[in-house]
Amino acid sequence: MSQTITPELRRWIIEQASAGFTPEVVLASMVSSGWQESVALAALESTLREHLRTQAAKPPVVVPVAQADAAATGVPVPDFNLSQSPRQIDAGDRMVDVIATLNHPRVVVLGNLLSAQECEALIESARPHLARSLTVETKTGGEELNPDRTSSGMFFTRGQTPEVAAVEARIARLLNWPLENGEGFQVLNYKPGAEYKPHYDYFDPAEPGTPTILRRGGQRVATLVMYLNEPTRGGGTTFPDVGFEVAPVRGNAVFFSYDRPHPSTRTLHGGAPVIEGEKWVATKWLREREFI
Ligand code: PD2
Ligand code: ZN
């Protein structure tokens, strides 16, 4: 019996390969539908070789800028003016230390952003309102309990207490980013064993709930995690893509920005498990536009 390799069969082979099936899987599928193995193998080889040759000869596809994926076009992001490599920067009402900087991912570690009294005041005004942390659920745009995040937390509104207002003004000045573009502080409390598994803070454009979330000020473009106390062991903020970890020191903070909602920003980050003691942080997320 002779078996003919038709154009339809070639098309089917290319479809299977394009869908991610390996040649072995495509071969098995052909054999199970009655093809002699040697014929199927020859068809597979010649079709895929020809397909690769014609694909390689094609000029690259040029995507018009307007249609380009968000991943390909970075947006403006906040940053500190560190062009003269200052040891300290002026936050208006206090001088803040520049401890370390990294360019990719963009990370800046600050010292003395908050006073000890401000840290205490934030903890005490947050404490009565703590609830098991939720994360924004990008499938729906609502909020859900997240097993990757075993801390408790609460949100302040912008300017809710005098300490919140003072620190918000400091951040806006240091980053030259409108105060109105900031979400309200989120305060998190981690007990021993609690952690926040590595994640991105931007909203995944592929998730169906993201357009709803973006109506309130566009994407998140930067994060500032402020340490309000010091766990005895554990609880660092980690950047697994670059093997970097920031120790939680009271009054210090770690800033990082992401000019596109994409892993190429290398801003995967997490809160390592607290081993001993407890950890309190306040997080400020900055949006592209006014957060309403
Ligand atoms: O508490 C942290 O170190 C931490 C780590 C990762 C906080 C956040 N992400 C966050 O609030 O997004
Ligand atoms: Zn985060």
CSV table of C-alpha atoms and ligand atoms in Angstrom, one decimal:
chain,number,residue,atom,x,y,z
A,1,MET,CA,0.0,0.0,0.0
A,2,SER,CA,1.4,3.4,-0.9
A,3,GLN,CA,0.8,6.5,1.3
A,4,THR,CA,0.9,10.0,-0.2
A,5,ILE,CA,2.2,13.0,1.6
A,6,THR,CA,-0.5,15.6,0.7
A,7,PRO,CA,-0.3,19.4,1.2
A,8,GLU,CA,-3.0,19.0,3.9
A,9,LEU,CA,-0.8,16.6,5.7
A,10,ARG,CA,2.2,19.0,5.5
A,11,ARG,CA,-0.1,21.8,6.8
A,12,TRP,CA,-1.2,19.6,9.7
A,13,ILE,CA,2.4,18.8,10.6
A,14,ILE,CA,3.3,22.5,10.7
A,15,GLU,CA,0.3,23.3,12.8
A,16,GLN,CA,1.2,20.6,15.3
A,17,ALA,CA,4.8,21.8,15.5
A,18,SER,CA,3.7,25.5,15.8
A,19,ALA,CA,1.4,24.5,18.7
A,20,GLY,CA,4.4,23.2,20.5
A,21,PHE,CA,4.2,19.5,20.0
A,22,THR,CA,7.6,17.8,19.6
A,23,PRO,CA,8.4,15.9,16.5
A,24,GLU,CA,8.2,12.7,18.6
A,25,VAL,CA,4.7,13.4,19.6
A,26,VAL,CA,3.6,14.3,16.1
A,27,LEU,CA,5.2,11.1,14.8
A,28,ALA,CA,3.4,9.0,17.4
A,29,SER,CA,0.1,10.6,16.5
A,30,MET,CA,0.7,9.8,12.8
A,31,VAL,CA,1.6,6.2,13.5
A,32,SER,CA,-1.4,5.7,15.7
A,33,SER,CA,-3.6,7.0,12.9
A,34,GLY,CA,-2.3,4.4,10.4
A,35,TRP,CA,0.9,5.9,8.9
A,36,GLN,CA,3.8,3.6,8.4
A,37,GLU,CA,6.5,4.9,10.7
A,38,SER,CA,9.2,5.3,7.9
A,39,VAL,CA,6.8,7.2,5.7
A,40,ALA,CA,5.6,9.4,8.6
A,41,LEU,CA,9.2,10.1,9.6
A,42,ALA,CA,10.2,11.1,6.1
A,43,ALA,CA,7.1,13.4,5.8
A,44,LEU,CA,7.9,15.0,9.2
A,45,GLU,CA,11.5,15.6,8.4
A,46,SER,CA,11.0,17.0,4.9
A,47,THR,CA,8.1,19.2,6.0
A,48,LEU,CA,9.8,20.7,9.0
A,49,ARG,CA,13.1,21.2,7.2
A,50,GLU,CA,11.3,23.0,4.3
A,51,HIS,CA,9.2,25.1,6.8
A,52,LEU,CA,12.3,26.2,8.7
A,53,ARG,CA,14.1,27.1,5.5
A,54,THR,CA,11.2,29.3,4.2
A,55,GLN,CA,10.7,30.9,7.6
A,56,ALA,CA,14.4,31.8,7.9
A,57,ALA,CA,14.3,33.4,4.4
A,58,LYS,CA,11.3,35.7,5.4
A,59,PRO,CA,12.2,39.3,6.4
A,60,PRO,CA,11.5,40.0,10.1
A,61,VAL,CA,8.0,41.2,10.9
A,62,VAL,CA,8.0,44.9,11.8
A,63,VAL,CA,5.3,45.7,14.4
A,64,PRO,CA,4.0,49.3,14.1
A,65,VAL,CA,4.9,51.3,17.3
A,66,ALA,CA,1.2,51.9,18.0
A,67,GLN,CA,0.5,48.2,18.1
A,68,ALA,CA,3.7,47.2,19.8
A,69,ASP,CA,3.2,45.0,22.9
A,70,ALA,CA,3.4,47.0,26.2
A,71,ALA,CA,6.4,44.8,27.0
A,72,ALA,CA,8.4,46.5,24.2
A,73,THR,CA,7.8,50.1,25.2
A,74,GLY,CA,8.9,51.4,28.5
A,75,VAL,CA,7.0,54.2,30.3
A,76,PRO,CA,8.5,57.0,32.4
A,77,VAL,CA,9.1,55.8,36.0
A,78,PRO,CA,10.0,57.7,39.2
A,79,ASP,CA,13.6,57.7,40.3
A,80,PHE,CA,15.9,59.6,42.7
A,81,ASN,CA,18.3,62.3,41.4
A,82,LEU,CA,21.5,60.4,42.0
A,83,SER,CA,23.4,61.9,39.1
A,84,GLN,CA,26.1,63.3,41.4
A,85,SER,CA,26.4,60.2,43.5
A,86,PRO,CA,25.2,61.9,46.7
A,87,ARG,CA,25.7,60.1,50.1
A,88,GLN,CA,22.4,61.8,51.2
A,89,ILE,CA,19.4,63.3,49.5
A,90,ASP,CA,17.2,66.0,50.8
A,91,ALA,CA,13.6,64.9,51.5
A,92,GLY,CA,12.5,68.4,52.6
A,93,ASP,CA,12.1,67.6,56.3
A,94,ARG,CA,15.1,65.2,56.7
A,95,MET,CA,18.2,64.0,55.0
A,96,VAL,CA,18.0,60.4,53.7
A,97,ASP,CA,21.0,58.1,53.2
A,98,VAL,CA,21.7,56.4,49.9
A,99,ILE,CA,23.0,53.0,50.9
A,100,ALA,CA,23.1,51.0,47.6
A,101,THR,CA,21.9,51.2,44.0
A,102,LEU,CA,21.5,48.7,41.2
A,103,ASN,CA,20.5,49.5,37.6
A,104,HIS,CA,18.9,46.4,36.2
A,105,PRO,CA,16.7,45.8,38.0
A,106,ARG,CA,16.5,49.4,39.1
A,107,VAL,CA,16.8,49.1,42.9
A,108,VAL,CA,17.8,51.8,45.4
A,109,VAL,CA,18.3,51.1,49.1
A,110,LEU,CA,17.7,54.1,51.4
A,111,GLY,CA,18.6,54.6,55.1
A,112,ASN,CA,16.8,56.8,57.6
A,113,LEU,CA,13.8,57.5,55.4
A,114,LEU,CA,11.6,57.3,58.5
A,115,SER,CA,12.4,58.2,62.1
A,116,ALA,CA,12.0,55.6,64.8
A,117,GLN,CA,9.0,57.5,66.2
A,118,GLU,CA,7.3,57.5,62.8
A,119,CYS,CA,7.8,53.7,62.5
A,120,GLU,CA,6.3,53.2,65.9
A,121,ALA,CA,3.3,55.5,65.1
A,122,LEU,CA,2.6,53.7,61.8
A,123,ILE,CA,2.7,50.3,63.5
A,124,GLU,CA,0.4,51.3,66.4
A,125,SER,CA,-2.1,53.0,64.1
A,126,ALA,CA,-2.1,50.0,61.8
A,127,ARG,CA,-2.2,47.3,64.5
A,128,PRO,CA,-6.0,47.4,65.4
A,129,HIS,CA,-6.9,47.1,61.7
A,130,LEU,CA,-4.8,44.1,60.6
A,131,ALA,CA,-6.5,41.3,58.7
A,132,ARG,CA,-5.0,38.3,56.8
A,133,SER,CA,-3.5,39.9,53.6
A,134,LEU,CA,-5.4,39.9,50.4
A,135,THR,CA,-3.9,40.5,46.9
A,136,VAL,CA,-5.6,42.2,44.0
A,137,GLU,CA,-7.1,39.3,42.0
A,138,THR,CA,-6.3,40.1,38.4
A,139,LYS,CA,-8.7,37.5,37.1
A,140,THR,CA,-11.6,39.5,38.3
A,141,GLY,CA,-10.2,42.9,39.5
A,142,GLY,CA,-11.4,42.1,43.1
A,143,GLU,CA,-9.3,40.9,46.0
A,144,GLU,CA,-8.6,37.4,47.3
A,145,LEU,CA,-6.8,35.5,50.1
A,146,ASN,CA,-3.4,34.5,48.7
A,147,PRO,CA,-1.6,31.4,50.1
A,148,ASP,CA,1.7,32.8,48.9
A,149,ARG,CA,1.3,35.7,51.3
A,150,THR,CA,1.0,34.7,54.9
A,151,SER,CA,1.3,38.1,56.5
A,152,SER,CA,-1.5,40.3,57.9
A,153,GLY,CA,-2.1,43.7,56.6
A,154,MET,CA,-4.2,46.8,56.3
A,155,PHE,CA,-4.3,49.9,54.0
A,156,PHE,CA,-4.2,53.5,55.0
A,157,THR,CA,-5.8,56.1,52.7
A,158,ARG,CA,-3.5,58.9,51.5
A,159,GLY,CA,-2.9,61.4,54.3
A,160,GLN,CA,-4.9,59.3,56.9
A,161,THR,CA,-2.6,60.2,59.8
A,162,PRO,CA,0.0,62.9,60.3
A,163,GLU,CA,2.8,60.4,60.0
A,164,VAL,CA,1.4,58.9,56.8
A,165,ALA,CA,1.0,62.4,55.3
A,166,ALA,CA,4.6,63.4,56.3
A,167,VAL,CA,6.2,60.2,54.8
A,168,GLU,CA,4.1,60.5,51.7
A,169,ALA,CA,5.3,64.1,51.1
A,170,ARG,CA,8.9,62.9,51.6
A,171,ILE,CA,8.5,60.2,49.0
A,172,ALA,CA,6.9,62.5,46.5
A,173,ARG,CA,9.7,65.0,46.9
A,174,LEU,CA,12.5,62.5,46.7
A,175,LEU,CA,11.1,60.8,43.6
A,176,ASN,CA,9.7,63.9,42.0
A,177,TRP,CA,6.5,61.9,41.4
A,178,PRO,CA,3.1,63.4,42.2
A,179,LEU,CA,1.8,62.4,45.6
A,180,GLU,CA,-1.6,61.7,44.0
A,181,ASN,CA,-0.1,58.9,41.9
A,182,GLY,CA,0.6,56.9,45.0
A,183,GLU,CA,-1.7,54.2,46.4
A,184,GLY,CA,-2.4,54.5,50.2
A,185,PHE,CA,0.3,52.8,52.3
A,186,GLN,CA,-0.2,49.1,52.9
A,187,VAL,CA,1.2,48.0,56.3
A,188,LEU,CA,2.1,44.3,56.6
A,189,ASN,CA,3.0,42.3,59.7
A,190,TYR,CA,4.8,39.0,59.4
A,191,LYS,CA,5.0,36.5,62.3
A,192,PRO,CA,7.7,33.8,62.4
A,193,GLY,CA,7.2,31.5,59.4
A,194,ALA,CA,5.3,34.2,57.5
A,195,GLU,CA,6.6,35.2,54.0
A,196,TYR,CA,5.6,36.7,50.7
A,197,LYS,CA,6.6,34.4,47.9
A,198,PRO,CA,8.4,36.0,44.9
A,199,HIS,CA,6.0,37.9,42.6
A,200,TYR,CA,5.8,41.0,40.5
A,201,ASP,CA,4.0,44.1,41.7
A,202,TYR,CA,2.7,45.2,38.3
A,203,PHE,CA,-0.6,43.9,37.1
A,204,ASP,CA,-0.3,41.2,34.5
A,205,PRO,CA,-1.7,42.6,31.2
A,206,ALA,CA,-2.8,39.0,30.1
A,207,GLU,CA,-5.2,38.7,33.1
A,208,PRO,CA,-8.9,39.6,32.3
A,209,GLY,CA,-9.3,41.7,35.5
A,210,THR,CA,-6.4,44.0,34.7
A,211,PRO,CA,-8.2,46.6,32.6
A,212,THR,CA,-10.6,47.2,35.5
A,213,ILE,CA,-7.7,47.7,37.9
A,214,LEU,CA,-5.9,50.0,35.5
A,215,ARG,CA,-8.8,52.4,35.5
A,216,ARG,CA,-7.7,53.7,38.9
A,217,GLY,CA,-4.4,55.4,37.8
A,218,GLY,CA,-2.8,53.0,35.2
A,219,GLN,CA,-0.1,50.5,35.9
A,220,ARG,CA,2.1,50.4,39.0
A,221,VAL,CA,5.5,51.6,38.0
A,222,ALA,CA,7.4,51.5,41.2
A,223,THR,CA,7.4,50.1,44.8
A,224,LEU,CA,8.9,51.4,48.0
A,225,VAL,CA,9.0,48.9,50.9
A,226,MET,CA,9.7,50.6,54.2
A,227,TYR,CA,10.9,48.7,57.2
A,228,LEU,CA,9.2,49.7,60.4
A,229,ASN,CA,11.0,47.3,62.7
A,230,GLU,CA,13.7,44.7,62.7
A,231,PRO,CA,13.0,40.9,62.9
A,232,THR,CA,15.9,39.1,64.7
A,233,ARG,CA,16.4,36.7,61.8
A,234,GLY,CA,15.0,36.3,58.3
A,235,GLY,CA,12.5,38.6,56.6
A,236,GLY,CA,14.7,40.2,54.0
A,237,THR,CA,13.3,41.5,50.7
A,238,THR,CA,14.8,39.2,48.0
A,239,PHE,CA,15.3,39.7,44.2
A,240,PRO,CA,15.8,36.1,43.0
A,241,ASP,CA,16.7,37.0,39.4
A,242,VAL,CA,19.8,38.8,40.6
A,243,GLY,CA,20.5,37.1,43.9
A,244,PHE,CA,20.1,40.3,45.9
A,245,GLU,CA,18.6,40.6,49.3
A,246,VAL,CA,17.9,43.7,51.4
A,247,ALA,CA,18.0,43.4,55.2
A,248,PRO,CA,15.0,44.8,57.1
A,249,VAL,CA,16.4,47.7,59.2
A,250,ARG,CA,14.1,50.0,61.0
A,251,GLY,CA,13.6,53.3,59.1
A,252,ASN,CA,15.3,52.0,55.9
A,253,ALA,CA,13.6,51.3,52.6
A,254,VAL,CA,14.0,49.5,49.3
A,255,PHE,CA,12.8,51.2,46.1
A,256,PHE,CA,12.4,49.4,42.8
A,257,SER,CA,10.8,50.5,39.5
A,258,TYR,CA,9.6,48.7,36.4
A,259,ASP,CA,9.0,50.6,33.2
A,260,ARG,CA,6.9,47.8,31.6
A,261,PRO,CA,4.8,45.1,33.1
A,262,HIS,CA,7.2,42.4,32.1
A,263,PRO,CA,9.7,40.0,33.7
A,264,SER,CA,12.5,41.6,31.6
A,265,THR,CA,12.5,44.3,34.3
A,266,ARG,CA,13.9,41.6,36.6
A,267,THR,CA,11.7,42.9,39.4
A,268,LEU,CA,10.7,39.5,40.7
A,269,HIS,CA,10.9,40.0,44.5
A,270,GLY,CA,9.7,38.4,47.7
A,271,GLY,CA,9.6,38.7,51.4
A,272,ALA,CA,11.8,35.9,52.8
A,273,PRO,CA,10.3,33.9,55.7
A,274,VAL,CA,10.7,35.5,59.1
A,275,ILE,CA,12.7,33.1,61.2
A,276,GLU,CA,12.7,34.8,64.6
A,277,GLY,CA,10.9,37.9,65.8
A,278,GLU,CA,8.4,39.7,63.7
A,279,LYS,CA,8.5,42.0,60.7
A,280,TRP,CA,6.5,45.2,60.0
A,281,VAL,CA,6.7,47.0,56.6
A,282,ALA,CA,4.8,49.7,54.9
A,283,THR,CA,4.6,49.5,51.1
A,284,LYS,CA,4.0,52.4,48.8
A,285,TRP,CA,3.0,51.6,45.2
A,286,LEU,CA,3.3,54.3,42.6
A,287,ARG,CA,1.1,54.4,39.6
A,288,GLU,CA,1.5,56.1,36.2
A,289,ARG,CA,-1.3,58.6,36.9
A,290,GLU,CA,-3.5,59.9,39.7
A,291,PHE,CA,-4.7,56.9,41.8
A,292,ILE,CA,-8.4,57.5,42.6
B,1,PD2,O1,7.7,42.6,53.0
B,1,PD2,C1,8.4,42.5,52.0
B,1,PD2,O2,9.7,42.5,52.1
B,1,PD2,C2,7.8,42.5,50.7
B,1,PD2,C3,8.3,41.7,49.7
B,1,PD2,C4,7.7,41.7,48.5
B,1,PD2,C5,6.7,43.3,50.4
B,1,PD2,C6,6.2,43.2,49.1
B,1,PD2,N1,6.7,42.5,48.2
B,1,PD2,C7,5.0,44.0,48.7
B,1,PD2,O3,4.4,44.6,49.6
B,1,PD2,O4,4.7,44.0,47.5
B,2,ZN,ZN,5.8,43.0,46.2
